[in-house]
Tab-separated table of C-alpha atoms in Angstrom:
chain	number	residue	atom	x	y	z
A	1	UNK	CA	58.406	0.977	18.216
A	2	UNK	CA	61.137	0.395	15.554
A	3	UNK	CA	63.219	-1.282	18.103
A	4	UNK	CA	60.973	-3.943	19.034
A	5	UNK	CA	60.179	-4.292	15.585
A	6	UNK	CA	63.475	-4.725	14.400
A	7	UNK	CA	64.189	-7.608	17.160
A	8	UNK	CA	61.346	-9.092	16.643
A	9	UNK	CA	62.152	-9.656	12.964
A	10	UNK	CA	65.779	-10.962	14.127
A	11	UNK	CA	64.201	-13.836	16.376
A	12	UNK	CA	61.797	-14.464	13.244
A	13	UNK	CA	65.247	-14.370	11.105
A	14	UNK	CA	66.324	-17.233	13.707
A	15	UNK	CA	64.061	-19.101	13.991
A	16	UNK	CA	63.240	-19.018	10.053
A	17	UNK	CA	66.755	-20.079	9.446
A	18	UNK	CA	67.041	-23.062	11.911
A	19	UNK	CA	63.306	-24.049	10.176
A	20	UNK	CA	64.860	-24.001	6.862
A	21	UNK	CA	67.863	-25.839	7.648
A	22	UNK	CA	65.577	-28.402	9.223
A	23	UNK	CA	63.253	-29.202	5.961
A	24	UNK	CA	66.429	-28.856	3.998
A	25	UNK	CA	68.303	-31.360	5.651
A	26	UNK	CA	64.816	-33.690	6.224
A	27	UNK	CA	64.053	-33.356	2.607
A	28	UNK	CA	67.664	-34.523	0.722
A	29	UNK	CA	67.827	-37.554	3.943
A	30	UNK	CA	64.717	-38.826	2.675
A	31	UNK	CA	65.781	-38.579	-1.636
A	32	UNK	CA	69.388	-40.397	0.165
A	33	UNK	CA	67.178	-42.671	2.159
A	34	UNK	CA	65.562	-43.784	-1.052
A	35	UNK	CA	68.746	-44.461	-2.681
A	36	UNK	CA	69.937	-46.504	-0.106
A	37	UNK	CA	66.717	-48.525	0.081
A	38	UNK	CA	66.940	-49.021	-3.755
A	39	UNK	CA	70.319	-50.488	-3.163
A	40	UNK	CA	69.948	-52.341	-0.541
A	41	UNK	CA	67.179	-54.361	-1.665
A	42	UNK	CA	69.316	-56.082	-4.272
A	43	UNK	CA	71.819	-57.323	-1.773
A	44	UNK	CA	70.841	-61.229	-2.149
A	45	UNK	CA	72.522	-64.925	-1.280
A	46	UNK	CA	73.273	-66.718	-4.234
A	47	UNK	CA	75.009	-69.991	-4.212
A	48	UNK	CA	76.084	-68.972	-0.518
A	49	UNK	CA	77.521	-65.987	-1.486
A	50	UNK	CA	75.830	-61.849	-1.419
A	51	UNK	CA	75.246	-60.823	-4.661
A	52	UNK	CA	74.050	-57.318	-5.674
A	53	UNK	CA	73.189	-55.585	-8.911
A	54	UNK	CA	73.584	-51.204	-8.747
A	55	UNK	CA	70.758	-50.027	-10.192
A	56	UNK	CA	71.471	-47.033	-12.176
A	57	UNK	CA	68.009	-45.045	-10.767
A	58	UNK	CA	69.054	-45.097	-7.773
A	59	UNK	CA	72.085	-42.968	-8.575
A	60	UNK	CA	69.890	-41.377	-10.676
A	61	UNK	CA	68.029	-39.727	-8.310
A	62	UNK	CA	70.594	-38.327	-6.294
A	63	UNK	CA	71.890	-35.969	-9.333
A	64	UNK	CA	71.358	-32.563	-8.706
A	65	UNK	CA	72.072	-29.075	-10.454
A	66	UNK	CA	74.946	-28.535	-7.977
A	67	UNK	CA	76.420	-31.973	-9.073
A	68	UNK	CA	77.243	-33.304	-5.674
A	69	UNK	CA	79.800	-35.742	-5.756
A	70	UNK	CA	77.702	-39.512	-5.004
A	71	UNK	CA	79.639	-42.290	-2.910
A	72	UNK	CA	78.661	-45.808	-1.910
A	73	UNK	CA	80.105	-48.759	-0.224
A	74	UNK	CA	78.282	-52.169	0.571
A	75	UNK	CA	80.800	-54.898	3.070
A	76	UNK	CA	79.942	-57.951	4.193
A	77	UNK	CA	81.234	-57.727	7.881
A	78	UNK	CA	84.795	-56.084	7.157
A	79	UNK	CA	85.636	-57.413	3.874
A	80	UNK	CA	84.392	-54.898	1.019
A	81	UNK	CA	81.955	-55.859	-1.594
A	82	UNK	CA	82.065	-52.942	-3.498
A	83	UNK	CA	82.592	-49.301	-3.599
A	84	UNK	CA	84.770	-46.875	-1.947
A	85	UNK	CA	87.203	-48.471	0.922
A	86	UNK	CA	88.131	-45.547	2.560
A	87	UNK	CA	84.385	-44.273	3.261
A	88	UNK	CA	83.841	-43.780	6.768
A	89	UNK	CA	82.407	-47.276	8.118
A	90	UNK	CA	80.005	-47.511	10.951
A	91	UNK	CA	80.373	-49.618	13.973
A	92	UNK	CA	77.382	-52.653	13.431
A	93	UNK	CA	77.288	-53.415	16.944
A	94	UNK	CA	75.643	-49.901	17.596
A	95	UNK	CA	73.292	-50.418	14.411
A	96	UNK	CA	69.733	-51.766	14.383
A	97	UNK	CA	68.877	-54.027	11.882
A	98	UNK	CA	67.386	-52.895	8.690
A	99	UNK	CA	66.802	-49.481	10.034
A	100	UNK	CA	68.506	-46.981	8.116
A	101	UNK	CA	70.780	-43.856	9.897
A	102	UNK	CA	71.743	-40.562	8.940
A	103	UNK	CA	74.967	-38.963	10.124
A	104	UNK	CA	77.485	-36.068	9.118
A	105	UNK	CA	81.096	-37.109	8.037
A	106	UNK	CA	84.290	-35.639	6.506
A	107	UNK	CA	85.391	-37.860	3.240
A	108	UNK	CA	88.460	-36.483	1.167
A	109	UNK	CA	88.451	-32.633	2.585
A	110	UNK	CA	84.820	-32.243	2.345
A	111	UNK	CA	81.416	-32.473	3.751
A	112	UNK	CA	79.450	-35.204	3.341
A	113	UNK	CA	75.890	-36.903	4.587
A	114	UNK	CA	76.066	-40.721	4.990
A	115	UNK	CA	72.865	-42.631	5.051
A	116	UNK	CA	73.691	-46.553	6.095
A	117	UNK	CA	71.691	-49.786	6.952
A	118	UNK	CA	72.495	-52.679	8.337
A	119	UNK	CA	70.917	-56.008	7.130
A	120	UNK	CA	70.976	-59.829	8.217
A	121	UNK	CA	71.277	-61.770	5.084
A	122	UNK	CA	70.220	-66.048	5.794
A	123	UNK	CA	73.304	-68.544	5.620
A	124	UNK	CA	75.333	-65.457	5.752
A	125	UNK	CA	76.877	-64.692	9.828
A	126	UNK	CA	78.564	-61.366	9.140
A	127	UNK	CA	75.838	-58.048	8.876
A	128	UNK	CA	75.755	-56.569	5.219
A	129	UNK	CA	76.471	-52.881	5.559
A	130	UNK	CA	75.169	-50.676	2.518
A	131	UNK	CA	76.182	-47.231	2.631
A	132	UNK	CA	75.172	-44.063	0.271
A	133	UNK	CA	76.679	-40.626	1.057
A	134	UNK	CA	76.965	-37.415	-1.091
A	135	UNK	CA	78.538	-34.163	-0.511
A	136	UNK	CA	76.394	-30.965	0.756
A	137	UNK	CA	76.594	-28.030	-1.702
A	138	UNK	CA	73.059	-28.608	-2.980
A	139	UNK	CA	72.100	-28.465	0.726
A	140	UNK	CA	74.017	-25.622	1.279
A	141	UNK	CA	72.655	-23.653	-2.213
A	142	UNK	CA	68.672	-24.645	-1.230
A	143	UNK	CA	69.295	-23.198	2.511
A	144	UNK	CA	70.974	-19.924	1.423
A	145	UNK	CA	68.431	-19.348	-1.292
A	146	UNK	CA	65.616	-19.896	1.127
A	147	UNK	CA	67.005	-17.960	3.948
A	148	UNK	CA	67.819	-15.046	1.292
A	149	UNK	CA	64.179	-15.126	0.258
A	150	UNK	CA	63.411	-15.141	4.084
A	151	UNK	CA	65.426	-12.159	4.607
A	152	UNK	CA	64.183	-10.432	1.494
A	153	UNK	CA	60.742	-10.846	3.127
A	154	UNK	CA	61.487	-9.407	6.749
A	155	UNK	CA	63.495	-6.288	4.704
A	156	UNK	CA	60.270	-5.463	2.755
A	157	UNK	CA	57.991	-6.305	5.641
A	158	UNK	CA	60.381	-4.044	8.247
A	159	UNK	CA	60.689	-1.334	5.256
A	160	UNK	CA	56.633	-1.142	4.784
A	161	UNK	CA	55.778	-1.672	8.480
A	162	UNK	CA	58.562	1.861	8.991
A	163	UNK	CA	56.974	3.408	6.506
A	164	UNK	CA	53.063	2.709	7.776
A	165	UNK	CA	54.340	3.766	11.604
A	166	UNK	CA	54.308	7.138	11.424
A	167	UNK	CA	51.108	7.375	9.877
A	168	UNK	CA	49.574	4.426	11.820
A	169	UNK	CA	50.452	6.247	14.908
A	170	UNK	CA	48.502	9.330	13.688
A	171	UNK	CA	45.141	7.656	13.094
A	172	UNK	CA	45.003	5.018	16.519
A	173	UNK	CA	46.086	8.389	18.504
A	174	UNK	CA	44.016	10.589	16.918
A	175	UNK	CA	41.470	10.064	20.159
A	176	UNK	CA	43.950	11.257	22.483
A	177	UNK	CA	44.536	14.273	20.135
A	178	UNK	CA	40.940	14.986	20.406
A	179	UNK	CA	41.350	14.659	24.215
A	180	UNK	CA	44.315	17.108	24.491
A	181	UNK	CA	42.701	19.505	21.665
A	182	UNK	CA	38.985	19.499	24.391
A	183	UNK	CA	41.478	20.736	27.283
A	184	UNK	CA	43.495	23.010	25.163
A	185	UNK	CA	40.693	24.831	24.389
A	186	UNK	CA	39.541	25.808	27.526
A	187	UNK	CA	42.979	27.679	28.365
A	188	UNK	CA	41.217	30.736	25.667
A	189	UNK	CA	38.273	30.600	28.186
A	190	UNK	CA	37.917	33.783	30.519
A	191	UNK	CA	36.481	31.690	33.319
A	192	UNK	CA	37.961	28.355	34.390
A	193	UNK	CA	35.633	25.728	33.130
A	194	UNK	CA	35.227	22.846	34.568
A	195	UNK	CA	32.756	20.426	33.133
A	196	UNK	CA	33.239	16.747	31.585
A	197	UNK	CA	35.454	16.752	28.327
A	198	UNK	CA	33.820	16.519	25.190
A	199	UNK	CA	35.904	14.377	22.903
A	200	UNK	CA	33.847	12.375	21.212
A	201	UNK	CA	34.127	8.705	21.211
A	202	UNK	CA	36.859	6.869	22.780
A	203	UNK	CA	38.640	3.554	22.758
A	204	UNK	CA	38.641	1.563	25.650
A	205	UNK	CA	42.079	2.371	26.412
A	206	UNK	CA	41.022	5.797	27.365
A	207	UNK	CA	38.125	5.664	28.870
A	208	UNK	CA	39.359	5.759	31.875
A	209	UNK	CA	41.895	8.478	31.715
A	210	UNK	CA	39.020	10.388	30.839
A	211	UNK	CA	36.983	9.312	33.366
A	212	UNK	CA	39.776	9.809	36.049
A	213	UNK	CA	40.344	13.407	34.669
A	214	UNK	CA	36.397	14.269	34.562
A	215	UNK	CA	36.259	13.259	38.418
A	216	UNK	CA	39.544	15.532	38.861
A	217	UNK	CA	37.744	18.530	37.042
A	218	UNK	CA	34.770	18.090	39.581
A	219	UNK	CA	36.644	18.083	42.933
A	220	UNK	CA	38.629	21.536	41.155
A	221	UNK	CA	34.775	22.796	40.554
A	222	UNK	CA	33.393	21.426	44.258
A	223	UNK	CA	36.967	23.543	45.955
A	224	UNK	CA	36.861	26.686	43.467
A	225	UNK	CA	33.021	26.648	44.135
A	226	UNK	CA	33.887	26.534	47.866
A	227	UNK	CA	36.345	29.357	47.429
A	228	UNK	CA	34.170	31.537	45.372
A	229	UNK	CA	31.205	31.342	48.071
A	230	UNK	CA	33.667	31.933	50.849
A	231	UNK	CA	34.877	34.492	48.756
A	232	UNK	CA	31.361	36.004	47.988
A	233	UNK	CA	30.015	35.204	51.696
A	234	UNK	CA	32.835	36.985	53.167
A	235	UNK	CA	32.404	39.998	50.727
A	236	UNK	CA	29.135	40.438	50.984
A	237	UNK	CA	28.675	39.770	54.876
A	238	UNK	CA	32.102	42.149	55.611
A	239	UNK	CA	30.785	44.783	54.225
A	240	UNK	CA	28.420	46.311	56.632
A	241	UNK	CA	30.405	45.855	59.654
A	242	UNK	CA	33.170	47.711	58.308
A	243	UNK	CA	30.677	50.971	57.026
A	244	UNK	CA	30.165	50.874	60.346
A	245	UNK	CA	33.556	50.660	61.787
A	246	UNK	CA	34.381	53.685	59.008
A	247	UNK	CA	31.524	55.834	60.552
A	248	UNK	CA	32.269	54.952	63.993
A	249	UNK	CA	36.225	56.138	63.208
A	250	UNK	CA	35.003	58.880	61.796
A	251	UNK	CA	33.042	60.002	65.103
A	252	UNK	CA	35.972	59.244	67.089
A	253	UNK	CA	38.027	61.566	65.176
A	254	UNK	CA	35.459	64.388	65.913
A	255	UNK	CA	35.730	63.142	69.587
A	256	UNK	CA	32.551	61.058	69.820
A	257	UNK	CA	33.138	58.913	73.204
A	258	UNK	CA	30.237	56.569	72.347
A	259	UNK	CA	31.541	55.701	69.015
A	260	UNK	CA	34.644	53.317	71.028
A	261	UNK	CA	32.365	51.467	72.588
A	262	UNK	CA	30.317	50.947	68.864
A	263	UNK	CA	33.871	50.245	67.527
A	264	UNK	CA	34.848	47.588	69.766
A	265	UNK	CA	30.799	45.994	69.550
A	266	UNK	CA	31.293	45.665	65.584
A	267	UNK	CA	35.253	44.426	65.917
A	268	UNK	CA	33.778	41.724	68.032
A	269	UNK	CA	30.936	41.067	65.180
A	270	UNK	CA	33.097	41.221	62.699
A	271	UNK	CA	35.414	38.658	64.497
A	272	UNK	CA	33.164	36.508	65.194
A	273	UNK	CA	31.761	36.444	61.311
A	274	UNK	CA	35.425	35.272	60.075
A	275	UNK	CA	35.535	33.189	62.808
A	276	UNK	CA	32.414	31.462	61.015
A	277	UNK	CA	33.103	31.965	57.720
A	278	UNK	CA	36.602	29.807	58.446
A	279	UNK	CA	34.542	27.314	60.479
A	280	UNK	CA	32.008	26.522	57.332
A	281	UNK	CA	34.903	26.807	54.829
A	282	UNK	CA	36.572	23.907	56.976
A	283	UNK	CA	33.020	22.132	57.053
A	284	UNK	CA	32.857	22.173	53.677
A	285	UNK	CA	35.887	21.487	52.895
A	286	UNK	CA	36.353	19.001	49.735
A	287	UNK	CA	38.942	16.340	48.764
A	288	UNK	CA	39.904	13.196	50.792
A	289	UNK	CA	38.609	13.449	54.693
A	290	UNK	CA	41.104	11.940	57.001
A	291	UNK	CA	40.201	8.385	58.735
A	292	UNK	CA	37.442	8.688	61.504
A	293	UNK	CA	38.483	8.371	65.282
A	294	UNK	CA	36.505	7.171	68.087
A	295	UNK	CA	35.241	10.388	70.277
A	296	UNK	CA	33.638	10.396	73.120
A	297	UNK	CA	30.464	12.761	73.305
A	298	UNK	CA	30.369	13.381	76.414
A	299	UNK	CA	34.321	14.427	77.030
A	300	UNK	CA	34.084	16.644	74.116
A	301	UNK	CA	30.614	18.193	75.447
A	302	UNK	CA	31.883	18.801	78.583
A	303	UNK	CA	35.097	20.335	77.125
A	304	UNK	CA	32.681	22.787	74.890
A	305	UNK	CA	31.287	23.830	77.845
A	306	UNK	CA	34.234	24.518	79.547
A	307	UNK	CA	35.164	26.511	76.887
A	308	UNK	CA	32.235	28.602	77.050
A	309	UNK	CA	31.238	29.073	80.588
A	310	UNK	CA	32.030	32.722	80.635
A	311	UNK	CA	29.848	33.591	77.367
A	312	UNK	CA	27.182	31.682	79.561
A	313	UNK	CA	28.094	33.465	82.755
A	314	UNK	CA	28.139	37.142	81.380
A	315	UNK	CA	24.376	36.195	79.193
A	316	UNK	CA	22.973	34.652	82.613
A	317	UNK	CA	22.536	31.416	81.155
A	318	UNK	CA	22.716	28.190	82.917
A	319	UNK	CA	24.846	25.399	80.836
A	320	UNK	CA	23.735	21.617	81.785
A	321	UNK	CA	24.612	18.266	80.681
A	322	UNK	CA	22.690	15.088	80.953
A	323	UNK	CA	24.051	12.156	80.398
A	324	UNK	CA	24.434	8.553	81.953
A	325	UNK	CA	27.674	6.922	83.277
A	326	UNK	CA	29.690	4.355	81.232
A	327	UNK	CA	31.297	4.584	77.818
A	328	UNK	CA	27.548	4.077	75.341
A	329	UNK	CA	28.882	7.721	73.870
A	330	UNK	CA	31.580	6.633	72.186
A	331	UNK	CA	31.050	7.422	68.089
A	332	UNK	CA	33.466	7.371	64.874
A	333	UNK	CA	33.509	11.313	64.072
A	334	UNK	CA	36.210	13.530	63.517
A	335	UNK	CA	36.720	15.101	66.809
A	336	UNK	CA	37.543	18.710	66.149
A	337	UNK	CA	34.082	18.698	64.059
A	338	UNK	CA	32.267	17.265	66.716
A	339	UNK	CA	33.869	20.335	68.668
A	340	UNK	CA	32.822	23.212	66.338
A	341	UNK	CA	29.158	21.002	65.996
A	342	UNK	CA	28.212	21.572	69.912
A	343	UNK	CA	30.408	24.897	70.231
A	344	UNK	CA	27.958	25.769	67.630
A	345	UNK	CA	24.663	24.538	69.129
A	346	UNK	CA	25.351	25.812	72.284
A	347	UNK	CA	26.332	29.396	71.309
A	348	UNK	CA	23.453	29.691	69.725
A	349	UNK	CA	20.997	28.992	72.757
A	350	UNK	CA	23.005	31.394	74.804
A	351	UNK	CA	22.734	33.826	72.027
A	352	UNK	CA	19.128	33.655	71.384
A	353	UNK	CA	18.030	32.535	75.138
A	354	UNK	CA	16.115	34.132	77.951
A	355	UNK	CA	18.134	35.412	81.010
A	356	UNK	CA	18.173	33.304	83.849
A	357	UNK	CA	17.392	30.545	81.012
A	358	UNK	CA	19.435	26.883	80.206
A	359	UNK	CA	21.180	25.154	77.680
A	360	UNK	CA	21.002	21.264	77.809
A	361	UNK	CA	23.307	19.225	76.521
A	362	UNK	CA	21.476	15.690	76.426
A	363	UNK	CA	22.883	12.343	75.070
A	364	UNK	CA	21.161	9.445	74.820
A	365	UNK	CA	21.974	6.099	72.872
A	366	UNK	CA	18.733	4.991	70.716
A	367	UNK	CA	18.929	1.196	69.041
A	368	UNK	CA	21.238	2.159	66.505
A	369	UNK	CA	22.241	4.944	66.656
A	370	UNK	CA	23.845	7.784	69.487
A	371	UNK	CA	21.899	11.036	69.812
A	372	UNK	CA	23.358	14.449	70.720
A	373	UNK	CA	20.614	16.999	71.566
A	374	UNK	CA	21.275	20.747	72.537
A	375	UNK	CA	18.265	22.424	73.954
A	376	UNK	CA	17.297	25.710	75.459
A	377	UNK	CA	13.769	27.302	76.827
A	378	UNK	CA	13.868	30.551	74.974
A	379	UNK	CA	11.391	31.735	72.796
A	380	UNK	CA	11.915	29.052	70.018
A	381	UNK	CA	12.089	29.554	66.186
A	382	UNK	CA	8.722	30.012	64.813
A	383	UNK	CA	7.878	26.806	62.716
A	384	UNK	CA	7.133	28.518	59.297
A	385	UNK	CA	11.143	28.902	59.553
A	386	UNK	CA	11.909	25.403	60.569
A	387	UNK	CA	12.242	24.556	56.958
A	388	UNK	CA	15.507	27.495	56.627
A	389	UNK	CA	17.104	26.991	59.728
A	390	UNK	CA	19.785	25.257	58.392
A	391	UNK	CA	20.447	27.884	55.234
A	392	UNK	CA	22.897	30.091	55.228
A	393	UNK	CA	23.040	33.721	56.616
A	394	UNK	CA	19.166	32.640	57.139
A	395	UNK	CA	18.645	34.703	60.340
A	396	UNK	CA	16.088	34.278	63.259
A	397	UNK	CA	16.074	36.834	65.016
A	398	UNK	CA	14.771	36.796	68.598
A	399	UNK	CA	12.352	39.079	70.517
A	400	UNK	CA	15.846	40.730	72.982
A	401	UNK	CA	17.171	41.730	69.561
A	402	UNK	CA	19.820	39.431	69.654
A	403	UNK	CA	21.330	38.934	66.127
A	404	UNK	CA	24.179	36.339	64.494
A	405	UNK	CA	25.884	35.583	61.430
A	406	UNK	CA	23.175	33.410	60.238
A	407	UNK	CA	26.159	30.430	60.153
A	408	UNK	CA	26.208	28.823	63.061
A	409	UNK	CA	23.022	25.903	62.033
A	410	UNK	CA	24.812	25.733	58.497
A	411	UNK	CA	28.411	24.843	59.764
A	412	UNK	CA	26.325	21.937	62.593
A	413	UNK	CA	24.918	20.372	58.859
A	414	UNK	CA	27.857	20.534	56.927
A	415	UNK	CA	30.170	19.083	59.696
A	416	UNK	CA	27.612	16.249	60.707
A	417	UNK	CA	27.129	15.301	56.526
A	418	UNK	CA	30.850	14.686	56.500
A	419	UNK	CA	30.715	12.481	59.358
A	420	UNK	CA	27.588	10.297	58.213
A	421	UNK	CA	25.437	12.113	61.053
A	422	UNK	CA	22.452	13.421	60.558
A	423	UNK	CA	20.534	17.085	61.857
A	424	UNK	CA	16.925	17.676	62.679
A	425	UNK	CA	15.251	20.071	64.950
A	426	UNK	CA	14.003	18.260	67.742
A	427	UNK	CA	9.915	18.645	68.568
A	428	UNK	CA	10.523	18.900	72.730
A	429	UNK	CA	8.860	21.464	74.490
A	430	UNK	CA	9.624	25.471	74.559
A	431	UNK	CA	12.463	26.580	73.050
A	432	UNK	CA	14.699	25.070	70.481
A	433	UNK	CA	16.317	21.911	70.398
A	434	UNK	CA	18.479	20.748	67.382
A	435	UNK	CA	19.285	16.511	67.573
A	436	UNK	CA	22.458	15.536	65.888
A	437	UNK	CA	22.363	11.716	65.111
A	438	UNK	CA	25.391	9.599	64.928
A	439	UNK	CA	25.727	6.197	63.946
A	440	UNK	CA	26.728	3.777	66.595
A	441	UNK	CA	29.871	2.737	66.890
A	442	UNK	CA	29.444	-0.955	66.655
A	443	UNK	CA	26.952	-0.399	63.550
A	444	UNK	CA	30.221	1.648	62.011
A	445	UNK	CA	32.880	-0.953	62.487
């Protein structure tokens, strides 16, 4: 800050001095001008011929403490009346009549100011010049002694403003130290902590760093949250699968032939529960989503469904899709969640199906909106647990036995949420149908 300070008081310095040369010179022109006017006005025609009489004030008042040196000189056209012949004469012909004029000369090795007039006397043809010049050391003395005191001024006013900085710096960023202090003291803190900053009130020059750095501090909280439930989920769900791989290796060992086949069954289970646990971690995912893309439904339903046609086959389930022709299926999504949405839906109706039953995939366009519905005629899901379908590791566990990871419904509402779509258990019929409702496209754009 000293540096701007420092040129600031130079272009004050500058401008100061030009100022004070200014009112210098403006205030000795107009004691000369005075002088001169004195003068001239007793330049008269007597008899036919200009007559004057000097008065002694107006001499007078061009004495000075510096003792300038005073010179005059009054001609009638080019002949001299009186004064000094060799002072600098003016040209009349670029004169104005009785109004006076200012200008620098050099008389006798020095400086001097000249203040002239030229006057139109009657029944006299030639202009009467009158001219009044003194030399410029008072000038000089006033200017220096007002641009000392000027720079005796910035000095003390630099001096005091260096010696104020420091401290002045202290107090206005004493906020911000109050802001660093309320992070600092969270790196002493066993857990990471991540709520708002606490650091009192703060100018409006900081209010939004803080702000900025509050909403930074609650995406860290939404991704470490989503890494400590992964990390929980994945803990806590792992666990029985692998007692029971460690008993089933066990009864290998001791030449148990069943115990393969219960090795491979809970390899498979526990596959399929990472497999899950990844999907819902990417659900979930935090941060910036990238830009939506226009999907078509009904390509990526029939690409699920490729894609599982041999789960279907070897469960005795029957996959369908209804749908009608032309391009009303088109929606802004993210296409890879739409994928893991249906993949989803539709594993779970084979899983908790009938055999010889059938999964529907249906989509029809509503005003508004596009709807995606995946149905099956198994048992259903009894209604008290309609209202925990969508928790997760809630399991409903049909009447065959057949069990999941309690994931599948939870990763369907945490991908549609991040899309804009919506989830809701359809009321159709027997069975279970889930409805997932996606804005239409032109509504979107």
């Amino acid at each position: 800050m000293l540096g701007p300070l420092l040129g600031a008081a130079a272009i004050i310095g500058v401008g100061g001095a030009t100022l004070i040369s200014d009112v210098v010179r403006r205030t000795n022109d107009r004691v000369l001008g005075g002088a001169l006017g004195a003068i001239a006005e007793t330049v008269q025609v007597e008899r036919g011929e200009v007559t004057l009489d000097l008065p002694p004030a107006a001499f007078g008042m061009l004495e000075n403490s510096e003792r300038d040196n005073v010179y005059y000189r009054i001609a009638v056209g080019p002949e001299l009346l009186t004064g000094y012949v060799d002072l600098p004469a003016p040209d009349p012909a670029t004169m104005i009549v009785d109004q006076p004029r200012f200008r620098f000369a050099r008389y006798r090795d020095q400086g001097i100011r000249i203040a002239e007039v030229k006057r139109m006397l009657p029944r006299i043809a030639q202009p009467v010049i009158v001219q009044v010049a003194e030399t410029l050391d008072n000038r000089k003395a006033l200017a220096q002694r007002l641009i000392y005191a000027l720079l005796l001024g910035e000095v003390a006013l630099v001096g005091v403003a260096v010696l104020l900085l420091r401290p002045a710096l202290g107090w206005s960023l004493r906020p911000l130290a109050r802001l660093r202090r309320s992070v600092e003291v969270r790196d002493s803190s066993t857990r990471p902590d991540f709520s708002p900053l606490d650091a009192g009130p703060l100018p409006n020059e900081l209010r939004p760093l803080a702000t900025a750095f509050d909403h930074l501090l609650a995406q860290l909280d939404k991704a470490t949250g989503g890494v400590r439930r992964f990390t929980a989920d994945a803990s806590h769900q792992m666990r029985t699968p692998l007692s029971v791989l460690k008993v089933q290796v066990e009864l290998a060992r001791r030449g148990s032939s069943a115990a393969l086949d219960e090795i491979a069954d809970a390899v498979q289970r526990l596959e399929r529960l990472v497999t899950q646990l990844l999907a819902l971690a990417r659900a979930e995912e935090g941060g910036v989503s990238p830009p939506l893309e226009i999907v078509d439904l009904r390509e990526v339903s029939s690409a699920v469904i490729g894609r599982l046609i041999n789960q279907a086959i070897q469960a005795q389930v029957e996959l369908d899709l209804e749908s009608d022709d032309g391009d009303a299926y088109r929606v802004q999504a993210h296409r890879t969640l739409v994928f893991e949405i249906i993949a989803n839906l539709i594993d779970n109706g084979i899983r908790y199906n009938r055999r010889c039953g059938t999964v529907t995939v249906t989509l029809s366009r509503e005003p508004g909106h596009v709807r995606l519905t995946v149905g099956d005629d198994g048992p259903g899901i009894a209604p008290e647990h309609h209202d925990r379908i969508f928790e997760r590791f809630f399991r409903a566990t049909g009447p065959d036995g057949a069990d999941g990871t309690g994931l599948g419904l939870a990763i369907v509402q945490s991908a549609a949420s991040r899309m804009g779509a919506s989830v809701a258990i359809a009321p159709r019929g027997p069975g279970t149908h889930i409805s997932v409702i996606f804005p239409a496209l032109d509504l979107v754009s």
